[in-house]
CSV table of C-alpha atoms and ligand atoms in Angstrom, one decimal:
chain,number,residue,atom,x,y,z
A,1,UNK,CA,30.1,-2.1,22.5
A,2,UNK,CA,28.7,-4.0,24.8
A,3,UNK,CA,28.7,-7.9,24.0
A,4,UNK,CA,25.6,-8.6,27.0
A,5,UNK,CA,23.0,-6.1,25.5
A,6,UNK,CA,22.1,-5.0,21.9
A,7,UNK,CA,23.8,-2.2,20.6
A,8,UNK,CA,22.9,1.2,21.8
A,9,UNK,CA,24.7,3.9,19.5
A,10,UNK,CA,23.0,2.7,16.1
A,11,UNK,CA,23.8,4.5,12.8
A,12,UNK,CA,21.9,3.2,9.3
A,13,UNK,CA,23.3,3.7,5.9
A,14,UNK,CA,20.6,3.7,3.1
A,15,UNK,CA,22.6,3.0,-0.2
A,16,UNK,CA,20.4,4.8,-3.3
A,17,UNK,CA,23.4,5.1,-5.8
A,18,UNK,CA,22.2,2.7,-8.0
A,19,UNK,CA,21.0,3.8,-12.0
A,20,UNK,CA,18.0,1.7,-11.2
A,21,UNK,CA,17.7,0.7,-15.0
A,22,UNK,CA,15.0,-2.3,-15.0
A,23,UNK,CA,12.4,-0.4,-13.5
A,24,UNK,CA,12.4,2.0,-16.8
A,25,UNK,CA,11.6,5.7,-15.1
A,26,UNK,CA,12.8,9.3,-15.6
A,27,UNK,CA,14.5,9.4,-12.3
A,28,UNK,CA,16.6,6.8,-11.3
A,29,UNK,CA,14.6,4.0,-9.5
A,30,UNK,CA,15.2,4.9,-6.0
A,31,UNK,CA,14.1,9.5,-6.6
A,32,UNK,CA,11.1,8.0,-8.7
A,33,UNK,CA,7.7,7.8,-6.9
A,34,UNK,CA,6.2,4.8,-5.3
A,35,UNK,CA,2.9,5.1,-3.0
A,36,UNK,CA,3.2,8.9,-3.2
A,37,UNK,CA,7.3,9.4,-2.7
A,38,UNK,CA,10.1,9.1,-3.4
A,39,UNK,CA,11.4,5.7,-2.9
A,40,UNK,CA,14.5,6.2,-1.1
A,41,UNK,CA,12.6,8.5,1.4
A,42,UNK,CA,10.3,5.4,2.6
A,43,UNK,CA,13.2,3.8,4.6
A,44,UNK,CA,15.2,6.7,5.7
A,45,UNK,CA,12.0,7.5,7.4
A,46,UNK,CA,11.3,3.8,8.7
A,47,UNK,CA,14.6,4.3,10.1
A,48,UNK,CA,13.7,7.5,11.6
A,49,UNK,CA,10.7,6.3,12.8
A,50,UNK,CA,12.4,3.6,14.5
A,51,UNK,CA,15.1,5.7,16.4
A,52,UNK,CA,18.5,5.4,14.3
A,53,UNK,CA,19.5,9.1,14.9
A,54,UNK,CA,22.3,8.9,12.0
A,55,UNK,CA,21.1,7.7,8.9
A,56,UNK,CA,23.6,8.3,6.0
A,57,UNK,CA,22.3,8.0,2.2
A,58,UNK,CA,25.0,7.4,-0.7
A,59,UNK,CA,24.0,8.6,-3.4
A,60,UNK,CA,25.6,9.0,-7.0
A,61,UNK,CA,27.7,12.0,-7.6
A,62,UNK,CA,25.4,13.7,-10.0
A,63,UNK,CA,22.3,13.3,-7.3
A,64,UNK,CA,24.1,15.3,-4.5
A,65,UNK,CA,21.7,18.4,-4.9
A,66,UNK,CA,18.6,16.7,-5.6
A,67,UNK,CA,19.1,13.9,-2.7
A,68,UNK,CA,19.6,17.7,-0.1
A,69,UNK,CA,17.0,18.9,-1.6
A,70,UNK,CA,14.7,15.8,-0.7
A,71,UNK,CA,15.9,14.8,2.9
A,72,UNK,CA,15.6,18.9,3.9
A,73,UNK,CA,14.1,18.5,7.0
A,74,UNK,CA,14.6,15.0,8.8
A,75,UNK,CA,16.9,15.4,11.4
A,76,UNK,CA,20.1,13.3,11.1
A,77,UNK,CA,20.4,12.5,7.5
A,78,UNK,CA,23.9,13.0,5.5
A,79,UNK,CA,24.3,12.6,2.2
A,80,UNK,CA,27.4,11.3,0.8
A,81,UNK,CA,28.4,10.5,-3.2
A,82,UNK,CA,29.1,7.0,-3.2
A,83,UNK,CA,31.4,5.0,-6.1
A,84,UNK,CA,30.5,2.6,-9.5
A,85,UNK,CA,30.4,-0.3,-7.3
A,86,UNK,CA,27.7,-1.2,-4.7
A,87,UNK,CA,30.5,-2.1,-2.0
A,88,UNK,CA,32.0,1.3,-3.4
A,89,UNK,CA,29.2,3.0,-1.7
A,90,UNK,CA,29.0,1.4,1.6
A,91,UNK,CA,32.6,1.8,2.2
A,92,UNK,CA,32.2,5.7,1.4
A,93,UNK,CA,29.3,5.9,3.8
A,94,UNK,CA,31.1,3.5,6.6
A,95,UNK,CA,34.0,6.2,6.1
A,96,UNK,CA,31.6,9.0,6.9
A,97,UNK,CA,30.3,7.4,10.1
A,98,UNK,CA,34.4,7.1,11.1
A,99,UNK,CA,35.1,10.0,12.3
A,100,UNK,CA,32.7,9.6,15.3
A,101,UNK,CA,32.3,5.5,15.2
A,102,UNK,CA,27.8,4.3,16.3
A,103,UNK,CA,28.5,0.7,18.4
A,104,UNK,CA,26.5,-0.3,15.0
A,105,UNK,CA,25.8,0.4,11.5
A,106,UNK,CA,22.2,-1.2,9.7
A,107,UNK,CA,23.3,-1.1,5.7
A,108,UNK,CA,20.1,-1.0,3.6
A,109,UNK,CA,19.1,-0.9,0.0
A,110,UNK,CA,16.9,2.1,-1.1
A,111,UNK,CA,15.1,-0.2,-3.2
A,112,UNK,CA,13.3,-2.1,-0.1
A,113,UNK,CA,11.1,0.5,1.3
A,114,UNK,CA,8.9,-1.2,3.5
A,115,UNK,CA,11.2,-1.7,6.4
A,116,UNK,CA,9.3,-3.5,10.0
A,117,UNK,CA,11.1,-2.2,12.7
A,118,UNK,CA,10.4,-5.9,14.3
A,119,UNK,CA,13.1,-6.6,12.1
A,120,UNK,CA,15.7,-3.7,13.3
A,121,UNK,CA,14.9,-5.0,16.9
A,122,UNK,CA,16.0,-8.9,15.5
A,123,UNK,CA,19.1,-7.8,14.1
A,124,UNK,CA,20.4,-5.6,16.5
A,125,UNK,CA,19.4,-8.3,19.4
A,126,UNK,CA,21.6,-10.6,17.4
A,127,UNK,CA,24.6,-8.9,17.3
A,128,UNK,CA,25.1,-9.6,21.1
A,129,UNK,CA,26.3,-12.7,20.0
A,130,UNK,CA,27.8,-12.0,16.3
A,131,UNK,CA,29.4,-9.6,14.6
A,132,UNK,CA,27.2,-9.7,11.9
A,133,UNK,CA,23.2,-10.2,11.1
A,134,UNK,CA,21.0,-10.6,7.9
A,135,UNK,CA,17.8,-11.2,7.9
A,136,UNK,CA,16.7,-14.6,5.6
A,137,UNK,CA,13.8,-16.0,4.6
A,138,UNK,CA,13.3,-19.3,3.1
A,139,UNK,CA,12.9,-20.4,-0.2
A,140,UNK,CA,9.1,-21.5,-0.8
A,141,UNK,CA,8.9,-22.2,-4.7
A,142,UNK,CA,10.6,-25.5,-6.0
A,143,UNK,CA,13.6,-24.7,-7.7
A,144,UNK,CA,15.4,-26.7,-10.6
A,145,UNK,CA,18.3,-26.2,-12.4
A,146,UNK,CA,18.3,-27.1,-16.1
A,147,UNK,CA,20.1,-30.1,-16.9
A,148,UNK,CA,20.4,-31.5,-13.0
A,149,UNK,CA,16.5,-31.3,-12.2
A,150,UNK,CA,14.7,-30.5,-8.4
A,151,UNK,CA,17.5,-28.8,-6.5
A,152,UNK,CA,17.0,-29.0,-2.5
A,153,UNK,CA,16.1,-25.9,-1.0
A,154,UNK,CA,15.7,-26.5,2.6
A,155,UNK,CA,19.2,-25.0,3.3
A,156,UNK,CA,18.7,-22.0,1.0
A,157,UNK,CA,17.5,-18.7,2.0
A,158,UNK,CA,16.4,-15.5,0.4
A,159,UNK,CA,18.6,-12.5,1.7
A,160,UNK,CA,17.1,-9.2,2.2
A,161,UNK,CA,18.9,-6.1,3.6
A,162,UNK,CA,19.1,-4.1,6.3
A,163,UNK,CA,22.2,-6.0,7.3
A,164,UNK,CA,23.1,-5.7,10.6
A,165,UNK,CA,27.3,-5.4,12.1
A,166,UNK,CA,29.2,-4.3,15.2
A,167,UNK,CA,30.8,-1.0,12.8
A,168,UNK,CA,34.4,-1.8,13.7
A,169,UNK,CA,34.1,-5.0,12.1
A,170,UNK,CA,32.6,-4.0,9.0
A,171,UNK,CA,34.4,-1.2,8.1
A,172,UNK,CA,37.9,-3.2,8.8
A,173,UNK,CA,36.3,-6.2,6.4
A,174,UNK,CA,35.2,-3.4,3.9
A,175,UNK,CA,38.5,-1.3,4.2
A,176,UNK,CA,40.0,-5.1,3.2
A,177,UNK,CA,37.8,-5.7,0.2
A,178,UNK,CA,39.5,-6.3,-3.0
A,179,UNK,CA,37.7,-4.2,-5.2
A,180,UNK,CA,36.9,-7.3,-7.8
A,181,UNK,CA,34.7,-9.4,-8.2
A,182,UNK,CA,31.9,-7.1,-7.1
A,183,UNK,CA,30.6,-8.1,-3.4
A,184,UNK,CA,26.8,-9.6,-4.0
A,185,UNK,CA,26.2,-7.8,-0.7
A,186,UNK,CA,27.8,-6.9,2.9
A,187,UNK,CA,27.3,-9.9,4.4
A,188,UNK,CA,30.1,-11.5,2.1
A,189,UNK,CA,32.3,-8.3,2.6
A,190,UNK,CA,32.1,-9.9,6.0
A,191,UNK,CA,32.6,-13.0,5.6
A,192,UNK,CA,35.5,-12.8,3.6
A,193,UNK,CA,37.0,-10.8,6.7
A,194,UNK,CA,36.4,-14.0,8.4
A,195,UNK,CA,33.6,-12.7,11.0
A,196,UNK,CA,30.6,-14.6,11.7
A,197,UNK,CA,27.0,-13.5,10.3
A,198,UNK,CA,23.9,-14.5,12.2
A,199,UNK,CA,20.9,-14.9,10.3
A,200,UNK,CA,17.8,-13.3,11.8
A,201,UNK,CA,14.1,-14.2,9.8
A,202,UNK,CA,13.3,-11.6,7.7
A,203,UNK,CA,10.3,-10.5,6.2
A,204,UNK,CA,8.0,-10.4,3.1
A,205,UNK,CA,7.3,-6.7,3.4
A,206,UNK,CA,11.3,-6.2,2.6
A,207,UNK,CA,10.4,-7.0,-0.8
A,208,UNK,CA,12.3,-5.6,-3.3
A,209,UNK,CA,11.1,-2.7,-5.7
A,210,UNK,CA,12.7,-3.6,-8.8
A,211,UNK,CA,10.7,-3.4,-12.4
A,212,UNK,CA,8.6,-1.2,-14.0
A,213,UNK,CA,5.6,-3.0,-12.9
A,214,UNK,CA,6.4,-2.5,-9.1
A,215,UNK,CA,6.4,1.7,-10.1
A,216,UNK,CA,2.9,1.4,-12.4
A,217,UNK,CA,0.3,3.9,-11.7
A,218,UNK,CA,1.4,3.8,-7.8
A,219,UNK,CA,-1.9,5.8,-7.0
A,220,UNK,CA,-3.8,3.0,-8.2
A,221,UNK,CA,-2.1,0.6,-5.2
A,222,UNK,CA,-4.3,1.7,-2.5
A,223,UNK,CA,-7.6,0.9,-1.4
A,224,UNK,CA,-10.2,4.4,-1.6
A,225,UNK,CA,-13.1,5.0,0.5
A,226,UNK,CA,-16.2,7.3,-0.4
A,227,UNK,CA,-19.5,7.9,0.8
A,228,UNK,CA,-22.9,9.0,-0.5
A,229,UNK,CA,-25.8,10.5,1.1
A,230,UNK,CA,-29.2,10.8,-0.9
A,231,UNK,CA,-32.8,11.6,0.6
A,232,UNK,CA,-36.3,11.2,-1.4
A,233,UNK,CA,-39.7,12.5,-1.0
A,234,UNK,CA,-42.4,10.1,-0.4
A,235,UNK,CA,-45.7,10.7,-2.1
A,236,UNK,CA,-49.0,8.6,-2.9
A,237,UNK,CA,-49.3,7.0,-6.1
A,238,UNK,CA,-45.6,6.4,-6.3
A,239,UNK,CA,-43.3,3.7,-6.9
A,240,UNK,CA,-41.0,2.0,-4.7
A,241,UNK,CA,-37.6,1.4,-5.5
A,242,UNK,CA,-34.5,0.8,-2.7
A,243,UNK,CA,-31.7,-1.4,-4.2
A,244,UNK,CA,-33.5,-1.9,-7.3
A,245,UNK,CA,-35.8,-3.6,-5.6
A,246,UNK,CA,-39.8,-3.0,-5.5
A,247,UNK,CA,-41.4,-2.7,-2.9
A,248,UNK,CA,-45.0,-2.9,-2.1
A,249,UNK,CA,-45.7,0.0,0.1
A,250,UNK,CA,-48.6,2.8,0.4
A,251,UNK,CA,-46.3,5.7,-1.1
A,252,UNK,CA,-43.2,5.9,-3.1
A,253,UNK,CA,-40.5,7.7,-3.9
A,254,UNK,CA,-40.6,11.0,-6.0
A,255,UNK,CA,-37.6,12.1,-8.1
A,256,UNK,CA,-36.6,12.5,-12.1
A,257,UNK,CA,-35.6,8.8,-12.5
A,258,UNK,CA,-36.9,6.0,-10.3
A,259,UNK,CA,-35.8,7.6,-7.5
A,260,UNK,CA,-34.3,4.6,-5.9
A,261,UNK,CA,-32.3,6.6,-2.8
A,262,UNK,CA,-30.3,3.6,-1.8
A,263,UNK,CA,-28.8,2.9,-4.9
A,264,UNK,CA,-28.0,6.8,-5.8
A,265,UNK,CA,-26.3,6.9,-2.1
A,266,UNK,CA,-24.3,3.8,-3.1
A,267,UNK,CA,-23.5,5.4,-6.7
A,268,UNK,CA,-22.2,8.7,-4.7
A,269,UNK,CA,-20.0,6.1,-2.8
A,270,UNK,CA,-18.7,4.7,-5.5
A,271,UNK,CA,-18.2,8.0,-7.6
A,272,UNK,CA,-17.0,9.7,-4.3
A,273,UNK,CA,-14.2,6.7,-3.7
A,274,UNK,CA,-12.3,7.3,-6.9
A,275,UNK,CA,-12.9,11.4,-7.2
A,276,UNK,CA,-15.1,11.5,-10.1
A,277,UNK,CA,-18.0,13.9,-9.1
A,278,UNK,CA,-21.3,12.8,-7.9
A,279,UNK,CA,-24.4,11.0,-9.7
A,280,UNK,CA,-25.7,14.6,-10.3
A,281,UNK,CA,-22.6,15.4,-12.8
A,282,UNK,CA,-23.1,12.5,-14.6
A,283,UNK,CA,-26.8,11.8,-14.5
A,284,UNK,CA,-28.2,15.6,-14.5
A,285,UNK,CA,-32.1,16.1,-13.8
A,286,UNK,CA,-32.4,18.1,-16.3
A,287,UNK,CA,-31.8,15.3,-18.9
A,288,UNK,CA,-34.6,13.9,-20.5
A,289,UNK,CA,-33.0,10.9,-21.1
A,290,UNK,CA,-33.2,9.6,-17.2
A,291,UNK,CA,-36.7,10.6,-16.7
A,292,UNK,CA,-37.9,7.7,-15.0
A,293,UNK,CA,-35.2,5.6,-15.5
A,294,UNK,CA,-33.8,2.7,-13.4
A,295,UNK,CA,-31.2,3.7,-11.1
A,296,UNK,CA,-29.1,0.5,-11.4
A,297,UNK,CA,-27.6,2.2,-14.6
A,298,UNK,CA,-26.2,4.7,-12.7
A,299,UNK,CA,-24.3,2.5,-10.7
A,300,UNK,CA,-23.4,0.6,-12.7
A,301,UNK,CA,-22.2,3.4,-14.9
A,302,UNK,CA,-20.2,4.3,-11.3
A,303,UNK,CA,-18.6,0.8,-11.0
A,304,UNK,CA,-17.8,0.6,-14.6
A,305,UNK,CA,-15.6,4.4,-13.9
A,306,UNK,CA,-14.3,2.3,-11.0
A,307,UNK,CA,-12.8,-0.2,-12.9
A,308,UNK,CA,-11.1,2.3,-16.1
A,309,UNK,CA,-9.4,3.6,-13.2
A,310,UNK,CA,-8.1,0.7,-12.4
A,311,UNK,CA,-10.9,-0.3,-9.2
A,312,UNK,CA,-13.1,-3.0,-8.2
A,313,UNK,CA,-15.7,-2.8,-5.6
A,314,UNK,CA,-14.0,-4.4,-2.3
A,315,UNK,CA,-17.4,-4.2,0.0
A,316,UNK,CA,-20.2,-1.6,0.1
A,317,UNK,CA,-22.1,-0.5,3.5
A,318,UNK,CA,-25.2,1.1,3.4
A,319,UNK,CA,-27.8,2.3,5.8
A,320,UNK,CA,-31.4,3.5,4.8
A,321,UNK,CA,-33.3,6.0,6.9
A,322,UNK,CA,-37.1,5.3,7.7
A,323,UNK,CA,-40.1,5.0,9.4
A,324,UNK,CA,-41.8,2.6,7.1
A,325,UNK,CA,-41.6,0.2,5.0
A,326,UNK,CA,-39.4,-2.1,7.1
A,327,UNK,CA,-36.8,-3.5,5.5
A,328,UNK,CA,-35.9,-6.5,7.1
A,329,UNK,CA,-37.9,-8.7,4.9
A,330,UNK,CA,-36.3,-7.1,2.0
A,331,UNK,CA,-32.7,-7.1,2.8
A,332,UNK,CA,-31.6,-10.7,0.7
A,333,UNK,CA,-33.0,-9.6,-2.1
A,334,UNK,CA,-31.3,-5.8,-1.7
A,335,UNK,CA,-28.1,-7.4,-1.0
A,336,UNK,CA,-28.4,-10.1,-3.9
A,337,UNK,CA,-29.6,-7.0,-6.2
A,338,UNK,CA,-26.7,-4.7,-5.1
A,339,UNK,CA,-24.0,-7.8,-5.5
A,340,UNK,CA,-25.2,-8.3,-8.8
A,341,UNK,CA,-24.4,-4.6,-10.2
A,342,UNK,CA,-21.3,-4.6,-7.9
A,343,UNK,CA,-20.1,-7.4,-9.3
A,344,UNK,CA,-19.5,-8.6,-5.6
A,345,UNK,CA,-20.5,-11.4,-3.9
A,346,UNK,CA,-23.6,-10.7,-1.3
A,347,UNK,CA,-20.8,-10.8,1.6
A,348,UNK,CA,-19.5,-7.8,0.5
A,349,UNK,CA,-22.4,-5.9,0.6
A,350,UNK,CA,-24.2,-4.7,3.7
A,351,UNK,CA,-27.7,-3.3,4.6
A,352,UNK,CA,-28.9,-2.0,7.1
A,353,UNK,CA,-32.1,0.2,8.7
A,354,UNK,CA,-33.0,2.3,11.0
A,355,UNK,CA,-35.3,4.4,11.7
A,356,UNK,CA,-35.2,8.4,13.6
A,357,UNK,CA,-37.2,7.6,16.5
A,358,UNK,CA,-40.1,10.0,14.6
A,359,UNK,CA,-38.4,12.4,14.6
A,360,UNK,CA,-37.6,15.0,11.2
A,361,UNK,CA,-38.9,14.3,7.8
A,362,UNK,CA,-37.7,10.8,8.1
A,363,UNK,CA,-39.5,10.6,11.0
A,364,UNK,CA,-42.9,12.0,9.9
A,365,UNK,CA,-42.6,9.4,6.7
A,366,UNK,CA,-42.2,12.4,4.4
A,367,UNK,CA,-39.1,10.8,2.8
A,368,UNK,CA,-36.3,7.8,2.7
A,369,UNK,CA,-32.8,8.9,3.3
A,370,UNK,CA,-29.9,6.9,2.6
A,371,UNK,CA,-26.0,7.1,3.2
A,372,UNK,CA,-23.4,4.9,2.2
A,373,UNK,CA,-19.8,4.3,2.2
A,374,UNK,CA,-17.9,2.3,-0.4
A,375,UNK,CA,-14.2,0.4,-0.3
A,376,UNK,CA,-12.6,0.2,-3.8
A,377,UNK,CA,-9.4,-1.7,-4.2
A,378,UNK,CA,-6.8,-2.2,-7.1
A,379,UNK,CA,-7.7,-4.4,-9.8
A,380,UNK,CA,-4.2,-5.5,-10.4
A,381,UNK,CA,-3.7,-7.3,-7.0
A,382,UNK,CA,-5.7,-9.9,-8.1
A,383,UNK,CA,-8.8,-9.0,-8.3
A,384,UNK,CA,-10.8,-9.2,-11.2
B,1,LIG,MG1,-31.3,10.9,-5.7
């Protein structure tokens, strides 16, 4: 290769042969799902995304079929059964990339799926100066050793993978390796072999999947969206309820319960955000028991859903549809209202008005119509 410009024939090995026993699933950690696939498949595909037209995945003997069964389709993946020992299975998947040599080779655990291609592009710049790359990042906790007390950190670094060598190299150093002690990773293969490892910063998104925690309920790890949409009739004699807030006005609102439109548009959100039907399903008309009743149960039945499925109300927009009343002078206290069955703060919760220029029912002040859209996110990042 080239020693003036980065690499241009790039090849990636994805190592996956591990038994993966901390994390405690059915499948070995690396086949099991995390944020809807299997984990392996998240960096093989941040590697295809990112260019490298030869990825090679080493897997254990007795995952051959299954591994060809999941990489079916992505152009430029070999599987190869890898050995007992981690630096085993690099050296079977350097061997496969032999036969028709990349200038470079990116070797990566399976078990760090979230791969930047910012740091690809760092390694590979660096090995136009060094044969080899990692990418580091620094230690940020105190660390103390029992015994010996504060131990200095400034000159220690976390090491993540994908390590980064010109292929000659590394598959000379790994051909070299005396098989014990086991190699803690492929940047000591190398340096063993004498060659000289750059280190490149890293990144916090590398993070490695390792216990059972990192594999609960993966669903649950994403924010959700939904949206509600709710229209009331206005009639004379009525109350008026929007955000479980009343308003003086000449008409109110007519429906089975209070028939506060804002916050059943809010509760659809909320229902709608984590699948679980619509205020309709839950609340039905035809049920004596909400005749009249305050709408702020409802959502709070909604948010109270949220949360046994593992949700909390992130932030909550809302827009209500009318001629008259205007809302303006409402708005704090429909916000403070909302927060309060959210269990938000205020800032999380917007509302807004507008009216349709006169025009349809809205319009002609024969109803209120309201539409919402609610962002849920995971309880267990934090948020309580
Ligand atoms: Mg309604």
């Amino acid at each position: 290769m080239s020693e003036t410009n980065p690499p241009s024939r790039v090849a990636a090995i994805v190592v996956a042969a591990g038994k993966g026993l901390r994390a405690g699933t059915a499948l070995p950690k690396q086949f099991a799902p995390w944020r809807g696939k299997p984990l392996v498949l998240h960096s093989v595909e941040a590697f295809a995304c990112a260019g490298i037209s030869t990825i090679v995945v080493v897997v254990a003997p007795d995952q051959l079929s299954h591994a060809r069964g999941l990489f079916e389709g992505i152009a430029g993946v070999r599987i190869v059964p890898g050995g007992v020992m981690r630096q085993e299975s690099v050296c079977a998947g350097l061997e496969a990339l032999a036969g028709d040599p990349p200038d470079a080779v990116l070797i990566h655990d399976a078990a760090r799926p979230t791969l930047p291609a910012a740091v690809i592009d760092r390694l590979l710049a660096a090995l136009v100066n060094s044969p080899g790359a990692i990418p580091v990042l620094p230690v940020v906790d105190s660390l103390y050793r029992e015994g010996e007390g504060k131990v200095a950190r400034e000159d220690l670094h976390r090491v993540q993978t994908p390590q980064a060598f010109r292929f000659g190299d590394i598959l000379a150093a790994h051909r070299a390796w005396e098989a014990a002690p086991e190699a803690g990773d492929d940047a000591e293969v190398a340096r063993t072999a004498g060659l000289k490892v750059a280190l490149v910063e890293g990144d916090e998104a590398l993070r490695k999947i390792t216990f059972a925690g990192d594999f609960a309920d993966p669903a649950v790890r994403w924010p959700r969206t939904g949206t509600g949409f709710d229209v009331h009739r206005l009639a004379a004699g009525e109350e008026l309820w929007l955000c479980g807030v009343r308003i003086e006005h000449s008409c109110g609102l007519v429906g089975h319960s209070d028939a506060d439109v804002a916050l059943h548009a809010v509760t659809d959100a909320v229902l709608g955000a984590v699948a679980a039907g619509d205020i309709g399903e839950h609340f039905p008309p035809s049920d004596p028991r909400w005749r009249g009743a305050a709408s702020h149960a409802f959502l709070a039945h909604a948010v109270a859903l949220a949360r046994e499925r593992g949700y909390a109300v992130g932030n909550v927009d809302l827009t209500i549809v009318c001629e008259a009343p205007r809302i303006g002078p409402h708005r704090p206290a429909m916000r403070a209202s909302l927060a309060a069955i959210l269990g938000t703060g205020s800032d999380a919760v917007s509302v807004k008005a507008t009216t349709t220029e006169r025009l349809g029912f809205t319009g002609r002040g024969e109803g209120i119509a309201a539409q919402a859209i609610a962002t849920l996110i995971p309880l267990h990042e934090g948020n309580t």
